[in-house]
Tab-separated table of C-alpha atoms and ligand atoms in Angstrom:
chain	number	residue	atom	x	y	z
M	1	UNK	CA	40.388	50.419	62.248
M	2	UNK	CA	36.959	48.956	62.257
M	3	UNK	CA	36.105	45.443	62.236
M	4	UNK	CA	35.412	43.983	58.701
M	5	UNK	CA	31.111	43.313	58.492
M	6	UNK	CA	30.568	39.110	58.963
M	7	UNK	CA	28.381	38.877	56.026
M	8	UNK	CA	29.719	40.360	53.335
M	9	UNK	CA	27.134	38.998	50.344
M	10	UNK	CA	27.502	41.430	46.645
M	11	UNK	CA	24.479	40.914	44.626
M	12	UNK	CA	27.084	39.448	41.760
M	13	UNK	CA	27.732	36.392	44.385
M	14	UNK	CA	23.944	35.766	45.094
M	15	UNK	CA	22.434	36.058	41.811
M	16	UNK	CA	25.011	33.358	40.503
M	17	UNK	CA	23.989	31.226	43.489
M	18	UNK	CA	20.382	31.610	42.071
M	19	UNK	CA	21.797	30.125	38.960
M	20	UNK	CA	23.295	27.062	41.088
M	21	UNK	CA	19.588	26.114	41.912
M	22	UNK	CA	18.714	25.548	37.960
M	23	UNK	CA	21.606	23.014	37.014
M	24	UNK	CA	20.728	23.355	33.439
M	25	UNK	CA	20.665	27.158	33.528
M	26	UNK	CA	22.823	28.503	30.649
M	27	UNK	CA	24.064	31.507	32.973
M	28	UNK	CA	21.887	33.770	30.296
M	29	UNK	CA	19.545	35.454	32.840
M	30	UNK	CA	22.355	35.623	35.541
M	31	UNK	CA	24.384	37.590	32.931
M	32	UNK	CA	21.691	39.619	32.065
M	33	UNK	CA	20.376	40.578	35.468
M	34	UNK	CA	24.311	41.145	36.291
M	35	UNK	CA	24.185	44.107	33.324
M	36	UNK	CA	20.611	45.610	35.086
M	37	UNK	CA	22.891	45.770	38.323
M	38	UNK	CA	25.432	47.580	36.348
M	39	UNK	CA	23.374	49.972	34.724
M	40	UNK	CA	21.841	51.024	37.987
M	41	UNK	CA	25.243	52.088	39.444
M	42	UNK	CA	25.924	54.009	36.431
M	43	UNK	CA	22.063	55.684	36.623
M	44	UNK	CA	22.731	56.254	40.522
M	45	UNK	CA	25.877	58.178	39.863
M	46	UNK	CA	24.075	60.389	38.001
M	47	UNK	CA	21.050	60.496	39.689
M	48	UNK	CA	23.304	61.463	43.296
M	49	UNK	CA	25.365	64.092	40.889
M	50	UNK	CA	21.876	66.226	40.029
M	51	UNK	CA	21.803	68.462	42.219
M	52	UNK	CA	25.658	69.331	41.231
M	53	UNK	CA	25.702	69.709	37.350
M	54	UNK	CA	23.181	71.494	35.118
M	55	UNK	CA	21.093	68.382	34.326
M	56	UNK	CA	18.125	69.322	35.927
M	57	UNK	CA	14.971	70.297	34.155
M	58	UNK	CA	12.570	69.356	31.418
M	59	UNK	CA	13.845	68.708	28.306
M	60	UNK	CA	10.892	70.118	26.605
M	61	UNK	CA	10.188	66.756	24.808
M	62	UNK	CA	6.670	64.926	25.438
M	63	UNK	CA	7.221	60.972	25.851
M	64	UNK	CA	5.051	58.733	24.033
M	65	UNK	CA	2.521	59.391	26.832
M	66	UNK	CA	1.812	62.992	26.361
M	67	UNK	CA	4.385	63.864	29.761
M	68	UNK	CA	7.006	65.475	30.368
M	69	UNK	CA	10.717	63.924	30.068
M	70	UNK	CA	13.586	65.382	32.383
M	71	UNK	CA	16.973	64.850	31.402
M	72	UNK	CA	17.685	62.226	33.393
M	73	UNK	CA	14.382	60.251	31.790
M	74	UNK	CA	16.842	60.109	28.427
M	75	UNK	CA	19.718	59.085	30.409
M	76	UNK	CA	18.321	56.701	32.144
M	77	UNK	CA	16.842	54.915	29.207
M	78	UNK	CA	20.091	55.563	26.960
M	79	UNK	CA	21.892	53.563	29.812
M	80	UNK	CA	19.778	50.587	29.846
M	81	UNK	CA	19.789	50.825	26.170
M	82	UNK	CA	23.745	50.765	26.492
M	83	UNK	CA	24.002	48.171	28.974
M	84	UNK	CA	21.289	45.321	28.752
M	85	UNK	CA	21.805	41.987	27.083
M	86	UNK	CA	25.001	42.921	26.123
M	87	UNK	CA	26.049	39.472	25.460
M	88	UNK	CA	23.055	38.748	22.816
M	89	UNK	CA	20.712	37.865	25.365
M	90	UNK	CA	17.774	40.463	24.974
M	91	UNK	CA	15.762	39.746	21.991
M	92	UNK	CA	12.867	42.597	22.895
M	93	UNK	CA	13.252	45.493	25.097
M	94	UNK	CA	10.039	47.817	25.757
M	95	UNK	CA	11.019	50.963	27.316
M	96	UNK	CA	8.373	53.871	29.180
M	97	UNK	CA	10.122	55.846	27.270
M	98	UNK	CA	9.883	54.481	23.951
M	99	UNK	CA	6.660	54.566	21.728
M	100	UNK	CA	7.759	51.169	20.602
M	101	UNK	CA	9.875	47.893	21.857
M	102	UNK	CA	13.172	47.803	20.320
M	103	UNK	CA	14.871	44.698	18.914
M	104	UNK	CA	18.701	44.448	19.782
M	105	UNK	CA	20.982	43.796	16.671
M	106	UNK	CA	23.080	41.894	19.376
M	107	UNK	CA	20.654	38.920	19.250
M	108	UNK	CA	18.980	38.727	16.305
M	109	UNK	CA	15.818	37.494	17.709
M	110	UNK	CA	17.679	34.749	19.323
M	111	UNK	CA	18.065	36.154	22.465
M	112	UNK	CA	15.779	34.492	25.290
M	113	UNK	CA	14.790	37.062	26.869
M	114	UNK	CA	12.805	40.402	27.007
M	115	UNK	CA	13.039	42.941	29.041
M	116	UNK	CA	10.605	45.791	30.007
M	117	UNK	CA	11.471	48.749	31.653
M	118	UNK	CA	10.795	52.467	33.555
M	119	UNK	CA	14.191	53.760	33.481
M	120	UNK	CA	13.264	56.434	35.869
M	121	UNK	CA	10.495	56.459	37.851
M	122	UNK	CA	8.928	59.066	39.913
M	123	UNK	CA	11.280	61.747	37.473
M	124	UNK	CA	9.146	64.713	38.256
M	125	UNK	CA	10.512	64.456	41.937
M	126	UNK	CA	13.961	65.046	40.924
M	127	UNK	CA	14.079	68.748	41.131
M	128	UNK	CA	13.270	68.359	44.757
M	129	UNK	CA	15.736	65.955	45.609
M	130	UNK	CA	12.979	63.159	46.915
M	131	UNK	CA	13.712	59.576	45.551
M	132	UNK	CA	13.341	58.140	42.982
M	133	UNK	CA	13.265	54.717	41.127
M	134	UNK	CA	14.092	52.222	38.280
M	135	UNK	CA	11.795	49.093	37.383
M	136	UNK	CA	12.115	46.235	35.377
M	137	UNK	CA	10.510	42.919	34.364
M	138	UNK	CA	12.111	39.757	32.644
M	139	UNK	CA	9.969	37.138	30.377
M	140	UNK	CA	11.783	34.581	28.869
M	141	UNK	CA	11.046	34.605	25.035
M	142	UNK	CA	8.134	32.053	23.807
M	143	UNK	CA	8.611	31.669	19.892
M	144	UNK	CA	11.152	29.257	19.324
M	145	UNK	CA	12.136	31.106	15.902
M	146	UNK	CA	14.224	34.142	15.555
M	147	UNK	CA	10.645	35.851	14.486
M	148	UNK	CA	9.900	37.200	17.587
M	149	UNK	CA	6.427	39.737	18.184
M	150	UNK	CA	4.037	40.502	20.225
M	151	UNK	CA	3.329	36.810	21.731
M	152	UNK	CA	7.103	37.384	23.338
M	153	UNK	CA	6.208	40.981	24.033
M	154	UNK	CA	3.207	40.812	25.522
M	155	UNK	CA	2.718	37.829	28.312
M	156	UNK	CA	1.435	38.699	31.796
M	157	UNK	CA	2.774	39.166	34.867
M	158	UNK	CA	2.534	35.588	36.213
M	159	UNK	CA	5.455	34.230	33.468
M	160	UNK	CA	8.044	37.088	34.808
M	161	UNK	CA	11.260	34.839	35.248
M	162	UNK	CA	12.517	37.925	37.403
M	163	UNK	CA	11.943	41.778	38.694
M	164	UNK	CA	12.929	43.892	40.494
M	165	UNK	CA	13.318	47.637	41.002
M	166	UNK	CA	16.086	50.409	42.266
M	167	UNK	CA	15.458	53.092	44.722
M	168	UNK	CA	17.372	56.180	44.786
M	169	UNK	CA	17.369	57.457	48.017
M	170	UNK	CA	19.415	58.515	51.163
M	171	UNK	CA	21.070	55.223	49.315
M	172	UNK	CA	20.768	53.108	46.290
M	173	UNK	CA	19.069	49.772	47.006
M	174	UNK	CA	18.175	47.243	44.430
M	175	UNK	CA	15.449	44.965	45.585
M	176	UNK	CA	14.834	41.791	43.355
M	177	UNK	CA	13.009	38.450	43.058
M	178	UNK	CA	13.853	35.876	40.482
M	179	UNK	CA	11.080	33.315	42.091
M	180	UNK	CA	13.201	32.561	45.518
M	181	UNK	CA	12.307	35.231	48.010
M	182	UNK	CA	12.647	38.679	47.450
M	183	UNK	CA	16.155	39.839	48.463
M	184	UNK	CA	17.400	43.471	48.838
M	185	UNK	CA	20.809	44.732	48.194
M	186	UNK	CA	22.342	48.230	49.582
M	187	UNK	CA	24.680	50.025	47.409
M	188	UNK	CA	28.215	51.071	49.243
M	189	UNK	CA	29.219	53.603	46.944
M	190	UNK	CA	32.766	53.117	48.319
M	191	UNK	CA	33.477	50.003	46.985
M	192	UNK	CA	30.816	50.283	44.047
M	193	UNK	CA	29.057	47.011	45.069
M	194	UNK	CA	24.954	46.523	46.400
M	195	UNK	CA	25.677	44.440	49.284
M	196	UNK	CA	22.658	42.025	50.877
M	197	UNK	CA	21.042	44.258	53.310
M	198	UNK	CA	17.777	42.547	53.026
M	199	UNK	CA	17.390	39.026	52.837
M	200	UNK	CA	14.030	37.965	52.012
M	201	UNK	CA	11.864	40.453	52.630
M	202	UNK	CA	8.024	39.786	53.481
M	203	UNK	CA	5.471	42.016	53.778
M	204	UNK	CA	3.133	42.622	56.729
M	205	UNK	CA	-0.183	40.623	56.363
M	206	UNK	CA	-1.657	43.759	57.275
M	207	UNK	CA	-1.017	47.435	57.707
M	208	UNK	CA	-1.539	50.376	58.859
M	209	UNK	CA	-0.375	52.786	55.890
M	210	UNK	CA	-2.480	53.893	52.985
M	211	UNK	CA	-0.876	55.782	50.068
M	212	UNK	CA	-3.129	57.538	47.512
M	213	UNK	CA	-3.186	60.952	45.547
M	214	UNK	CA	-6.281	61.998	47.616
M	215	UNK	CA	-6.306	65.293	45.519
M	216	UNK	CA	-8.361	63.451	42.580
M	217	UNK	CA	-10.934	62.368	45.075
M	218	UNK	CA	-13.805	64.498	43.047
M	219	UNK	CA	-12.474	62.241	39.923
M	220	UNK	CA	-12.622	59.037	42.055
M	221	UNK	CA	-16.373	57.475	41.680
M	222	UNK	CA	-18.145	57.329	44.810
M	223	UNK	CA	-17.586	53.891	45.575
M	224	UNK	CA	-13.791	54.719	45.561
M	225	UNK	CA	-14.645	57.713	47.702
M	226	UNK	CA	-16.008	55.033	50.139
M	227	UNK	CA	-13.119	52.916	50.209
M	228	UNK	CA	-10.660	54.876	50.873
M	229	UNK	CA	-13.054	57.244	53.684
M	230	UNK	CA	-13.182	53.376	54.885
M	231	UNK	CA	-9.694	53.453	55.089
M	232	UNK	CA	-9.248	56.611	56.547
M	233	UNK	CA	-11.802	56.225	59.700
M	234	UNK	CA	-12.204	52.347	59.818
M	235	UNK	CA	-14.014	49.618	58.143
M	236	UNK	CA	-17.639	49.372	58.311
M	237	UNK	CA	-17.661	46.182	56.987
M	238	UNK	CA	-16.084	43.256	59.487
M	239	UNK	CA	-12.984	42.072	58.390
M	240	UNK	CA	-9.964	40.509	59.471
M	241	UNK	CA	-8.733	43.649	60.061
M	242	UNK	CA	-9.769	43.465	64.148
M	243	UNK	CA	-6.628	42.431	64.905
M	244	UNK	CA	-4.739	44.906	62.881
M	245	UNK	CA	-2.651	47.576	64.516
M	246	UNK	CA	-4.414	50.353	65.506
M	247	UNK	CA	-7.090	48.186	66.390
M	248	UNK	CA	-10.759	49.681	65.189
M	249	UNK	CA	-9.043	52.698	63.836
M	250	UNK	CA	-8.401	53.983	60.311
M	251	UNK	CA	-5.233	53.753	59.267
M	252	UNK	CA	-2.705	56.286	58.583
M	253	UNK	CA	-1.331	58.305	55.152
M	254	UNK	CA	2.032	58.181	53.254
M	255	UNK	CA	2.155	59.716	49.709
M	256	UNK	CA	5.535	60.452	48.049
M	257	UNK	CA	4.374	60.639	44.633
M	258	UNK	CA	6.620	58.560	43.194
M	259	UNK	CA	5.633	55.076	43.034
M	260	UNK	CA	8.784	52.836	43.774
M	261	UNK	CA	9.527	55.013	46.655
M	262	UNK	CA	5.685	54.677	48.206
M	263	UNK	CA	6.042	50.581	47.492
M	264	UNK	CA	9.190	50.443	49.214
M	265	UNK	CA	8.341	51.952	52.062
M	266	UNK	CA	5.231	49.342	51.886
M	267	UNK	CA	6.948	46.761	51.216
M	268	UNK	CA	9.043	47.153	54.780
M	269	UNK	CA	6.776	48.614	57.162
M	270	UNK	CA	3.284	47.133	55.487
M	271	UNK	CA	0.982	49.460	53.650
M	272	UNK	CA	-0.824	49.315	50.945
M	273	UNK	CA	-0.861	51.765	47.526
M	274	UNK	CA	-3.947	52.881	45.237
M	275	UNK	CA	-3.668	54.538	42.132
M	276	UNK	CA	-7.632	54.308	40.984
M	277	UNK	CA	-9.191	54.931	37.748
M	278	UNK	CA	-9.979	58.717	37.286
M	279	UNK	CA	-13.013	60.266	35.741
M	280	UNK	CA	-10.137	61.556	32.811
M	281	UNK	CA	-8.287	58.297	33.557
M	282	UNK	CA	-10.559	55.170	33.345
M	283	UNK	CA	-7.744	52.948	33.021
M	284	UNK	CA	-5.722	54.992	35.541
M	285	UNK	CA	-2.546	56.549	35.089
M	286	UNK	CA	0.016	53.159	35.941
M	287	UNK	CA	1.524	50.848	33.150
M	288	UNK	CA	0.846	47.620	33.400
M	289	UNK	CA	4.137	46.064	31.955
M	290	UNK	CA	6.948	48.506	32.950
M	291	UNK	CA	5.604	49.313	36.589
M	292	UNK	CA	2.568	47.343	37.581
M	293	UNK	CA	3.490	43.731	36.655
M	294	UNK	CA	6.992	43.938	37.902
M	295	UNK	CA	5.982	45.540	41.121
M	296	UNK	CA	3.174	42.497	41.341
M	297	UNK	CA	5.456	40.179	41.070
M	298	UNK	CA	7.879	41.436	43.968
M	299	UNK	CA	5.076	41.984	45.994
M	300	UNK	CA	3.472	38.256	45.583
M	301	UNK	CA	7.051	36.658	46.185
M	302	UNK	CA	6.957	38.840	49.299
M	303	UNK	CA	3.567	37.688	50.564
M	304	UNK	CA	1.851	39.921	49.824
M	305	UNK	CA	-1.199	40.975	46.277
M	306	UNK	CA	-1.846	43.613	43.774
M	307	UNK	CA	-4.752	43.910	42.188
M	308	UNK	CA	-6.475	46.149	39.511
M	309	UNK	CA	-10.084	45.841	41.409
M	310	UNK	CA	-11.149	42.939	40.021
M	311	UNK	CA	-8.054	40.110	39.654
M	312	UNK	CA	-4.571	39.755	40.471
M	313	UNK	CA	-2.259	42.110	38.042
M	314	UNK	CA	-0.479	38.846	37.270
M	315	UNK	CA	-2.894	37.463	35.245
M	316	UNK	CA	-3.872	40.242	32.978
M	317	UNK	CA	-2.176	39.690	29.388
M	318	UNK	CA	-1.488	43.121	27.775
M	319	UNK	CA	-2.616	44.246	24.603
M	320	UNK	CA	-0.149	46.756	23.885
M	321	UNK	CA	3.408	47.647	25.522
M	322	UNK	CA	2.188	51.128	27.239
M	323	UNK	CA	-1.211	49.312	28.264
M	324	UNK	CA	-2.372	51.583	31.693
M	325	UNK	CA	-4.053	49.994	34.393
M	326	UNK	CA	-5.786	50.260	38.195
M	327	UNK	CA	-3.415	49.505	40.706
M	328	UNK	CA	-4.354	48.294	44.855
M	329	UNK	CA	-0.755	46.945	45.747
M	330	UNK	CA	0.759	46.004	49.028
M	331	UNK	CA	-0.158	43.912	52.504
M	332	UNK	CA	-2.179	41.075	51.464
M	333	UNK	CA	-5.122	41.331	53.765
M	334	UNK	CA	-5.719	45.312	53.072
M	335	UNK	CA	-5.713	44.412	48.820
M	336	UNK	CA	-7.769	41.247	48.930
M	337	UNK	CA	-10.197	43.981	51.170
M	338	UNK	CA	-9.903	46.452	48.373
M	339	UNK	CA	-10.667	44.546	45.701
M	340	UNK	CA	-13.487	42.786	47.415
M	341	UNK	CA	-15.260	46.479	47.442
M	342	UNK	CA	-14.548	47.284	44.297
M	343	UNK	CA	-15.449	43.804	42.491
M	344	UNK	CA	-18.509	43.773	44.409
M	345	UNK	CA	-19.327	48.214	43.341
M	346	UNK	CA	-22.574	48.121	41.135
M	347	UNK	CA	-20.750	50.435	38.776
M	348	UNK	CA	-17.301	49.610	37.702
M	349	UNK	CA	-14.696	51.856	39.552
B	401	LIG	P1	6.988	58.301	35.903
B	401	LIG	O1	7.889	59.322	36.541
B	401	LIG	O2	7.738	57.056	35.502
B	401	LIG	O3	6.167	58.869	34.772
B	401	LIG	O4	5.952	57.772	36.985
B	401	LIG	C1	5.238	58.684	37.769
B	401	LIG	C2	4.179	57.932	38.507
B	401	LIG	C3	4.602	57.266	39.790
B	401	LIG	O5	5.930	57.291	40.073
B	401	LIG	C4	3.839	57.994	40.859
B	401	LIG	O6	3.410	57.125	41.848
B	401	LIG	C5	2.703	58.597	40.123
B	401	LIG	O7	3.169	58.851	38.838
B	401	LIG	C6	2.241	59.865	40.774
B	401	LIG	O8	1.171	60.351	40.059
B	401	LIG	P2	0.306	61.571	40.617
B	401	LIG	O9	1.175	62.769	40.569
B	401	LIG	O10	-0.851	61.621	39.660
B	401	LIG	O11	-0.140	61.220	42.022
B	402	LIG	MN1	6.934	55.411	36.509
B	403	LIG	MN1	9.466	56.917	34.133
């Protein structure tokens, strides 16, 4: 018989320690992040049982954004549908695939918080069994009324209260931040618990990794071209960089295609992700309040910056739930680099 593992920590135990740091906390956010944990099991199952049962394949619907849904798109939703704020908590959730937010009968609009999601991220990669992803972002409610709108709906990145996303891969991890360190859980399906695998994570200052759809280069304008051939074969410019491994080199490529898998893998190793505006795509193709924000958020509790070119993704305040937006995220040094060329681009990229 093996020896039991010393530090046994579920993600139930540490998110109600998190609660122990805010004495006055009314356990409404540790309950609600508890249900997000939940639902990610339940996605996971389903998500691992794909390539068993005839759940594959489109649909045939269009989401509100003109693409594609798979099967496990409408899952995915219906189960955070199903399982969040199930004790009145949620008074808005926004969903990617929803055209627009839903307001839980549980509450009543006195919920305090909302709740913005991508059920299933990087969906198009589930044919080919390659991971992929949930994300979510929390904002606690600002009207003090049971009329809740858009001012609840739509805050930026900076007041999240807590993200986080899931990866489906060779396992399930669920990587969150509620403000104190971002902490990463495993999932051991044997038991049905994410166990702390990860306790806070940073991110590399700097990095070696780029990850970009390099296809759309003839959409990119030729500024972008020049960042990322800058990437590729070195900086011209003199940056901090001299230190960086692979010292006066370019750096090297990683591209998945599916976003929480490429920001995990930056996230651990360093690296950083671009997903530019396109000529078709001025606003590129990335949401700003079910993927960006979230992601932003984990990333700046982790050290490290996201950026759409010309500020920090944080402080944009969205005008509408499926708002797109530029994304640079990843190792702080390599963003703050990207969005210096960018800002400083005569033409906006
Ligand atoms: P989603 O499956 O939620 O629609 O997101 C897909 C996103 C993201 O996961 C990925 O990084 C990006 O689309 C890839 O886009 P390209 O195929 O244009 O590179
Ligand atoms: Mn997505
Ligand atoms: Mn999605």
């Amino acid at each position: 018989m093996s020896q039991p593992p010393k530090n046994l920590q579920t993600i139930e135990s540490h998110i109600m320690n998190l609660q122990s740091l805010h004495p006055n906390a009314s356990g409404e956010l540790t309950g609600l992040l508890n249900d997000i944990t939940f639902a990610s099991k339940v996605i996971s199952r389903e998500v691992n049982k794909a390539g068993l049962v005839d759940i594959l394949g489109a649909t045939g619907d269009e989401n509100v954004q003109g693409e594609q849904v798979q099967k496990l798109d409408d899952y995915a939703n219906a189960v955070f549908m199903r399982c969040l704020g199930t004790k009145g908590q949620v008074s808005i959730m926004g969903s990617e695939e929803m055209a627009d937010p839903y307001y839980p009968d549980t509450s009543n609009g006195s919920g305090n918080y909302v709740v913005v999601f991508d059920p299933l991220d990087g969906s198009s990669n589930i044919d080919v069994n390659v991971s992929v992803g949930t994300i979510f972002g929390i904002w606690k409610k600002k009207s003090r009324l049971a009329n809740i709108g858009d001012v609840d709906l739509l805050q930026p990145g900076r007041d999240l209260v807590a993200a986080g996303y899931v990866i489906y891969g060779s396992s399930t991890m669920f990587v969150y931040s509620a403000g104190h360190g971002v902490h990463g859980f495993t999932l051991d399906p044997s038991i049905g618990e994410f166990l702390l695998s990860h306790e806070d994570i940073k991110i590399p200052f700097r990095s070696c990794i780029y990850s970009v759809n390099e296809a759309y280069e003839p959409k990119w304008s030729p500024e972008m071209r020049d960042v990322v051939r800058q990437l590729k074969y070195g900086r011209a410019t003199k940056t901090t960089r001299q230190d960086a491994p692979g010292k006066g080199a370019g750096m090297t490529a990683r591209y998945i295609g599916s976003l929480v898998s490429d920001f995990h893998r930056n996230l651990l190793k360093g690296g950083v992700y671009l997903y530019p505006p396109t000529m078709e795509k001025a606003e590129g193709k990335l949401r700003l309040m079910c993927e960006a924000a979230p992601l932003a958020y984990i990333v700046e509790n982790a050290g490290g910056y996201a950026s759409d070119g010309q500020q920090s993704i944080l402080e944009i305040t969205p005008r509408k739930l499926h708002q797109r937006v530029p994304l640079y995220i990843g190792s702080r040094d390599d963003v703050l680099w990207i969005e210096k060329m960018v800002s400083q681009a005569a033409d906006p990229i």
